[in-house]
Amino acid sequence: MPVEQLNLVFAALADPTRRAILARLAEGEATVNELVEPSDLSQPTISKHLKVLERAGLVSRGRAAQFRPVRLNAAPLEGAAQWLGDYQRFWAESLERLDVYVKELKRKEGRHGSRRTRR
Amino acid sequence: MPVEQLNLVFAALADPTRRAILARLAEGEATVNELVEPSDLSQPTISKHLKVLERAGLVSRGRAAQFRPVRLNAAPLEGAAQWLGDYQRFWAESLERLDVYVKELKRKEGRHGSRRTRR
């Protein structure tokens, strides 16, 4: 995936309204009005968010006359997921370290507990 | 992962310099000077990018006196990867559709080829 598109995809995902739009479109295509209705936002605001998503290649608009339904185009998300995938071993390592730490705490707690029992 | 942190993580990843800093830190911690050196950017610019990464929880700074090495903190990337994971079936479906399309093209090409042989 080109660097420039990766920038646009991550920037598009940085907004909760845009993530909510994608979640809605994951259930099926929708008209702009159908996207505006459940939100507290105006139609121009939703349209602005759609333009950001469209530039990132994450949605496309149908040509069907006046309604032009909006469709999810998930392919660019794969590029973002692949980028994140390169770091998977690092968060796995953090979890491993956390696990070791928790076990150590439990071990200490166990010793502490038995000491208490001995008293 | 809280919505607010997910916003900050995706926004932090939307910049190629910040992604390059994370890639460098994946090799080990570094001082700000070590991050400035291979880039064409000034120290204040790199420091600004580090603040964005720090607010997103993606890097942390050591307390070791003047050098304060910067460390990768990959855990928040997992939240972003999980968010993307919910959409995996959609890009898998796109690939599946592409596969069906390519097979159909090949089938047609095959028929075309055999017709040519018959002539």
PDB file of N, CA and C in Angstrom, chain A residues 52-92:
ATOM      1  N   VAL A  52     -13.800  12.416   3.387  1.00  0.00           N
ATOM      2  CA  VAL A  52     -12.524  11.952   3.968  1.00  0.00           C
ATOM      3  C   VAL A  52     -12.395  10.437   3.764  1.00  0.00           C
ATOM      4  N   LEU A  53     -13.492   9.710   4.013  1.00  0.00           N
ATOM      5  CA  LEU A  53     -13.484   8.253   3.841  1.00  0.00           C
ATOM      6  C   LEU A  53     -13.290   7.876   2.370  1.00  0.00           C
ATOM      7  N   GLU A  54     -13.892   8.674   1.481  1.00  0.00           N
ATOM      8  CA  GLU A  54     -13.797   8.389   0.037  1.00  0.00           C
ATOM      9  C   GLU A  54     -12.366   8.623  -0.458  1.00  0.00           C
ATOM     10  N   ARG A  55     -11.739   9.711   0.017  1.00  0.00           N
ATOM     11  CA  ARG A  55     -10.358   9.995  -0.392  1.00  0.00           C
ATOM     12  C   ARG A  55      -9.416   8.880   0.061  1.00  0.00           C
ATOM     13  N   ALA A  56      -9.729   8.265   1.213  1.00  0.00           N
ATOM     14  CA  ALA A  56      -8.910   7.165   1.731  1.00  0.00           C
ATOM     15  C   ALA A  56      -9.242   5.846   1.029  1.00  0.00           C
ATOM     16  N   GLY A  57     -10.244   5.873   0.157  1.00  0.00           N
ATOM     17  CA  GLY A  57     -10.641   4.665  -0.567  1.00  0.00           C
ATOM     18  C   GLY A  57     -11.469   3.712   0.267  1.00  0.00           C
ATOM     19  N   LEU A  58     -12.004   4.196   1.401  1.00  0.00           N
ATOM     20  CA  LEU A  58     -12.720   3.296   2.318  1.00  0.00           C
ATOM     21  C   LEU A  58     -14.212   3.179   2.016  1.00  0.00           C
ATOM     22  N   VAL A  59     -14.750   4.131   1.271  1.00  0.00           N
ATOM     23  CA  VAL A  59     -16.135   4.007   0.830  1.00  0.00           C
ATOM     24  C   VAL A  59     -16.204   4.400  -0.643  1.00  0.00           C
ATOM     25  N   SER A  60     -17.233   3.910  -1.320  1.00  0.00           N
ATOM     26  CA  SER A  60     -17.485   4.369  -2.686  1.00  0.00           C
ATOM     27  C   SER A  60     -18.963   4.690  -2.796  1.00  0.00           C
ATOM     28  N   ARG A  61     -19.308   5.535  -3.781  1.00  0.00           N
ATOM     29  CA  ARG A  61     -20.691   5.964  -3.949  1.00  0.00           C
ATOM     30  C   ARG A  61     -21.251   5.338  -5.210  1.00  0.00           C
ATOM     31  N   GLY A  62     -22.475   4.814  -5.093  1.00  0.00           N
ATOM     32  CA  GLY A  62     -23.133   4.265  -6.273  1.00  0.00           C
ATOM     33  C   GLY A  62     -23.507   5.388  -7.231  1.00  0.00           C
ATOM     34  N   ARG A  63     -23.846   5.041  -8.479  1.00  0.00           N
ATOM     35  CA  ARG A  63     -24.197   6.071  -9.450  1.00  0.00           C
ATOM     36  C   ARG A  63     -25.707   6.194  -9.616  1.00  0.00           C
ATOM     37  N   ALA A  64     -26.459   5.387  -8.801  1.00  0.00           N
ATOM     38  CA  ALA A  64     -27.913   5.312  -9.000  1.00  0.00           C
ATOM     39  C   ALA A  64     -28.598   6.655  -8.740  1.00  0.00           C
ATOM     40  N   ALA A  65     -28.624   7.475  -9.764  1.00  0.00           N
ATOM     41  CA  ALA A  65     -29.337   8.753  -9.788  1.00  0.00           C
ATOM     42  C   ALA A  65     -29.187   9.543  -8.492  1.00  0.00           C
ATOM     43  N   GLN A  66     -30.309   9.918  -7.882  1.00  0.00           N
ATOM     44  CA  GLN A  66     -30.224  10.918  -6.817  1.00  0.00           C
ATOM     45  C   GLN A  66     -29.758  10.344  -5.468  1.00  0.00           C
ATOM     46  N   PHE A  67     -29.939   9.043  -5.241  1.00  0.00           N
ATOM     47  CA  PHE A  67     -29.643   8.522  -3.905  1.00  0.00           C
ATOM     48  C   PHE A  67     -28.172   8.171  -3.680  1.00  0.00           C
ATOM     49  N   ARG A  68     -27.502   7.755  -4.731  1.00  0.00           N
ATOM     50  CA  ARG A  68     -26.070   7.435  -4.674  1.00  0.00           C
ATOM     51  C   ARG A  68     -25.671   6.748  -3.360  1.00  0.00           C
ATOM     52  N   PRO A  69     -26.096   5.507  -3.171  1.00  0.00           N
ATOM     53  CA  PRO A  69     -25.806   4.833  -1.909  1.00  0.00           C
ATOM     54  C   PRO A  69     -24.300   4.703  -1.655  1.00  0.00           C
ATOM     55  N   VAL A  70     -23.951   4.739  -0.375  1.00  0.00           N
ATOM     56  CA  VAL A  70     -22.557   4.661   0.045  1.00  0.00           C
ATOM     57  C   VAL A  70     -22.250   3.215   0.413  1.00  0.00           C
ATOM     58  N   ARG A  71     -21.100   2.727  -0.063  1.00  0.00           N
ATOM     59  CA  ARG A  71     -20.713   1.341   0.184  1.00  0.00           C
ATOM     60  C   ARG A  71     -19.372   1.277   0.893  1.00  0.00           C
ATOM     61  N   LEU A  72     -19.241   0.317   1.788  1.00  0.00           N
ATOM     62  CA  LEU A  72     -17.940   0.061   2.426  1.00  0.00           C
ATOM     63  C   LEU A  72     -16.988  -0.543   1.409  1.00  0.00           C
ATOM     64  N   ASN A  73     -15.749  -0.054   1.419  1.00  0.00           N
ATOM     65  CA  ASN A  73     -14.701  -0.668   0.602  1.00  0.00           C
ATOM     66  C   ASN A  73     -13.560  -1.002   1.559  1.00  0.00           C
ATOM     67  N   ALA A  74     -13.554  -2.235   2.039  1.00  0.00           N
ATOM     68  CA  ALA A  74     -12.685  -2.587   3.171  1.00  0.00           C
ATOM     69  C   ALA A  74     -11.228  -2.841   2.778  1.00  0.00           C
ATOM     70  N   ALA A  75     -10.963  -2.992   1.473  1.00  0.00           N
ATOM     71  CA  ALA A  75      -9.610  -3.391   1.052  1.00  0.00           C
ATOM     72  C   ALA A  75      -8.480  -2.540   1.674  1.00  0.00           C
ATOM     73  N   PRO A  76      -8.598  -1.193   1.720  1.00  0.00           N
ATOM     74  CA  PRO A  76      -7.484  -0.412   2.275  1.00  0.00           C
ATOM     75  C   PRO A  76      -7.231  -0.690   3.768  1.00  0.00           C
ATOM     76  N   LEU A  77      -8.260  -1.220   4.443  1.00  0.00           N
ATOM     77  CA  LEU A  77      -8.058  -1.542   5.866  1.00  0.00           C
ATOM     78  C   LEU A  77      -7.031  -2.662   6.014  1.00  0.00           C
ATOM     79  N   GLU A  78      -6.938  -3.509   4.992  1.00  0.00           N
ATOM     80  CA  GLU A  78      -5.977  -4.603   5.061  1.00  0.00           C
ATOM     81  C   GLU A  78      -4.546  -4.066   5.115  1.00  0.00           C
ATOM     82  N   GLY A  79      -4.275  -3.001   4.327  1.00  0.00           N
ATOM     83  CA  GLY A  79      -2.944  -2.396   4.361  1.00  0.00           C
ATOM     84  C   GLY A  79      -2.603  -1.885   5.746  1.00  0.00           C
ATOM     85  N   ALA A  80      -3.600  -1.243   6.390  1.00  0.00           N
ATOM     86  CA  ALA A  80      -3.386  -0.719   7.743  1.00  0.00           C
ATOM     87  C   ALA A  80      -3.151  -1.881   8.721  1.00  0.00           C
ATOM     88  N   ALA A  81      -3.931  -2.960   8.558  1.00  0.00           N
ATOM     89  CA  ALA A  81      -3.783  -4.116   9.446  1.00  0.00           C
ATOM     90  C   ALA A  81      -2.411  -4.763   9.256  1.00  0.00           C
ATOM     91  N   GLN A  82      -1.936  -4.796   8.002  1.00  0.00           N
ATOM     92  CA  GLN A  82      -0.618  -5.375   7.743  1.00  0.00           C
ATOM     93  C   GLN A  82       0.473  -4.547   8.406  1.00  0.00           C
ATOM     94  N   TRP A  83       0.338  -3.220   8.326  1.00  0.00           N
ATOM     95  CA  TRP A  83       1.324  -2.357   8.972  1.00  0.00           C
ATOM     96  C   TRP A  83       1.368  -2.676  10.472  1.00  0.00           C
ATOM     97  N   LEU A  84       0.184  -2.753  11.093  1.00  0.00           N
ATOM     98  CA  LEU A  84       0.118  -3.038  12.527  1.00  0.00           C
ATOM     99  C   LEU A  84       0.656  -4.429  12.835  1.00  0.00           C
ATOM    100  N   GLY A  85       0.441  -5.353  11.909  1.00  0.00           N
ATOM    101  CA  GLY A  85       0.880  -6.738  12.114  1.00  0.00           C
ATOM    102  C   GLY A  85       2.379  -6.854  12.373  1.00  0.00           C
ATOM    103  N   ASP A  86       3.156  -5.928  11.775  1.00  0.00           N
ATOM    104  CA  ASP A  86       4.611  -5.953  11.991  1.00  0.00           C
ATOM    105  C   ASP A  86       4.972  -5.707  13.454  1.00  0.00           C
ATOM    106  N   TYR A  87       4.043  -5.140  14.221  1.00  0.00           N
ATOM    107  CA  TYR A  87       4.334  -4.788  15.616  1.00  0.00           C
ATOM    108  C   TYR A  87       3.729  -5.784  16.598  1.00  0.00           C
ATOM    109  N   GLN A  88       3.048  -6.791  16.028  1.00  0.00           N
ATOM    110  CA  GLN A  88       2.326  -7.740  16.869  1.00  0.00           C
ATOM    111  C   GLN A  88       3.242  -8.379  17.916  1.00  0.00           C
ATOM    112  N   ARG A  89       4.478  -8.726  17.488  1.00  0.00           N
ATOM    113  CA  ARG A  89       5.366  -9.396  18.442  1.00  0.00           C
ATOM    114  C   ARG A  89       5.679  -8.491  19.636  1.00  0.00           C
ATOM    115  N   PHE A  90       5.630  -7.159  19.419  1.00  0.00           N
ATOM    116  CA  PHE A  90       5.964  -6.253  20.524  1.00  0.00           C
ATOM    117  C   PHE A  90       4.865  -6.223  21.575  1.00  0.00           C
ATOM    118  N   TRP A  91       3.592  -6.185  21.120  1.00  0.00           N
ATOM    119  CA  TRP A  91       2.567  -6.193  22.148  1.00  0.00           C
ATOM    120  C   TRP A  91       2.420  -7.578  22.742  1.00  0.00           C
ATOM    121  N   ALA A  92       2.720  -8.609  21.973  1.00  0.00           N
ATOM    122  CA  ALA A  92       2.715  -9.963  22.537  1.00  0.00           C
ATOM    123  C   ALA A  92       3.772 -10.043  23.640  1.00  0.00           C
TER     124      ALA A  92
END
